[in-house]
């Protein structure tokens, strides 16, 4: 699905701002047809933002069930004769959308976009009422999973992942217009042959008007470097400027649908970074060069906004990544806002792109994957989430690796049966990128899923959850485990290691929760990584402190951030900066 764009033939209108908003704890609104008029008892809520923390009460924060959003928008006068589309960049975790009284869209999954052609329902110049009911309930058939409990005190949501179940309209909402014969998809795959860059493109279109495709590739200065005709083609770029970590060089592919007279029917601009990705033995190669991942697993999380996308945090977080010498991050534990990938493309930051399959581990051996729990229906939901992830992010040069789950139960035959087809599906959807999943502490020799991946992604907490406070004991334990994994002959990326740390808490001895301990913990891990050749990356858990559900191990959230929630560095940030800038 293409992003809304302003081009010579396309126009978009953002619907962000304050929307009418109403919680619906007893689920009355659907049968009472709240979409058919103004919401009965609305307040206003910001879009984009999670609704949980913007109001000063626990009712919104802990809400389980439906929440209604409504706005009125005027369709631009100039859109006569155009195809008009309503698009939500995300609605967490699922939504139904109406335009006026007509249901136009229904979508499952909180982190990928969906849209509806509303041409027949709206008239340019007129005002339309747009209503969305967003539901945040998690079950064994959702990604991520959870259990809703009906208690005497009301519905309670339990889940198996360690971040707050923020919900709402977290990203932009758009009305946009295209010609009625239009470009419906563009796929770009890049390669290189010596110093020549190769850009293979495939264009899909829809509509009645006869047309052909013209493709023009321009460099960053706007000079045309290659042209092509036809729905599929390969463009050669002599002496190509490759996209590389730290060098986010982008070409622009101008795709046009051209009518029989040669006039442009539709135009779409797709940015292109020419680069290759390959796993060879224990190496992860970008443009044929061994790449070492330095960075973090992140979250979309900030005070008040929750998971609402915010351009200021986007730019600031990347500024901090650059400051600290990071070259990469993982979108733990769900696809992030489109803007994040665009920015990573231009900043030359490498992304491990993860689907929202987190917490597929009910903690009861043998019970996670079963007909009564995570089953075939769940797997189809998971498969669809992977399809939507790849469809959305396939053209981003920054994305070098798909992560199809975080810490699922992976030691039973049932888990292997569940995952094998998902690995196959991901490779069918995108044969150009490696695929993996983040392995929880399932030791080498016991994991029945890891061999399905191209890389080994390990989340390890020696010195924190294991050997708590005892780094001398943790060090050989970690080393022995990594050496065992290294015998598999695949690259190992440490996708999580970290220690909870209260900013400002100090001690002379390295005591857990102090800044000194976080520093010594990281140093111990680094010593081990540096001794194991197969380790090709280290991504600290986490970039910043973040909100979680309540728990006896969580003091106002998870404190494993190298930065605080408001992005101030802890002592560990300076250590990482020294290490990561050393060979920058
Ligand atoms: C993990 C999870 C992550 C948690 C983290 C922790 O292994 O992947 O979601 O937040 O550990 O801090 O416990």
Tab-separated table of N, CA, C and O and ligand atoms in Angstrom, residues 162 333 406-407 459 461 465 496 541 546 554 558 560, ligand 1:
chain	number	residue	atom	x	y	z
A	162	UNK	N	6.094	-6.723	28.033
A	162	UNK	CA	6.536	-5.804	29.079
A	162	UNK	C	6.503	-4.348	28.602
A	162	UNK	O	7.485	-3.640	28.691
A	333	UNK	N	8.512	-3.537	19.820
A	333	UNK	CA	8.159	-4.894	19.423
A	333	UNK	C	6.979	-4.841	18.465
A	333	UNK	O	6.008	-5.561	18.620
A	406	UNK	N	9.155	-11.746	18.903
A	406	UNK	CA	10.054	-11.498	20.027
A	406	UNK	C	9.765	-12.484	21.145
A	406	UNK	O	8.656	-12.512	21.692
A	407	UNK	N	10.770	-13.267	21.455
A	407	UNK	CA	10.748	-14.174	22.594
A	407	UNK	C	9.524	-15.068	22.663
A	407	UNK	O	8.863	-15.153	23.703
A	459	UNK	N	18.338	-12.433	22.956
A	459	UNK	CA	18.081	-11.497	24.060
A	459	UNK	C	18.633	-12.150	25.327
A	459	UNK	O	18.127	-13.189	25.755
A	461	UNK	N	20.332	-11.720	29.400
A	461	UNK	CA	20.395	-10.855	30.586
A	461	UNK	C	21.279	-11.446	31.679
A	461	UNK	O	20.923	-11.412	32.848
A	465	UNK	N	18.786	-10.735	34.979
A	465	UNK	CA	17.819	-11.750	35.405
A	465	UNK	C	18.523	-13.049	35.826
A	465	UNK	O	17.983	-13.827	36.600
A	496	UNK	N	19.106	-7.961	22.694
A	496	UNK	CA	18.789	-7.317	23.978
A	496	UNK	C	19.843	-7.713	24.999
A	496	UNK	O	20.201	-8.895	25.107
A	541	UNK	N	19.122	-3.122	25.464
A	541	UNK	CA	17.749	-2.929	25.917
A	541	UNK	C	17.796	-1.937	27.060
A	541	UNK	O	18.389	-2.261	28.077
A	546	UNK	N	10.776	3.316	29.689
A	546	UNK	CA	9.459	3.335	29.042
A	546	UNK	C	8.387	2.801	29.977
A	546	UNK	O	8.685	2.134	30.982
A	554	UNK	N	8.749	-3.490	38.391
A	554	UNK	CA	8.713	-2.280	37.568
A	554	UNK	C	8.403	-1.073	38.437
A	554	UNK	O	7.335	-1.000	39.035
A	558	UNK	N	9.739	0.429	32.994
A	558	UNK	CA	10.991	-0.305	32.801
A	558	UNK	C	12.123	0.717	32.729
A	558	UNK	O	12.048	1.684	31.970
A	560	UNK	N	15.423	0.197	32.064
A	560	UNK	CA	16.663	-0.252	31.421
A	560	UNK	C	17.147	0.738	30.375
A	560	UNK	O	18.109	0.476	29.645
B	1	LIG	C1	12.826	-8.940	27.333
B	1	LIG	C2	11.755	-8.459	26.427
B	1	LIG	C3	11.469	-6.986	26.603
B	1	LIG	C4	11.485	-6.645	28.093
B	1	LIG	C5	12.853	-6.933	28.640
B	1	LIG	C6	12.966	-6.649	30.140
B	1	LIG	O1	13.425	-9.962	27.133
B	1	LIG	O2	11.972	-8.750	25.078
B	1	LIG	O3	10.245	-6.675	26.003
B	1	LIG	O4	11.099	-5.329	28.355
B	1	LIG	O5	13.166	-8.273	28.447
B	1	LIG	O6	13.371	-5.560	30.505
B	1	LIG	O7	12.637	-7.526	30.919
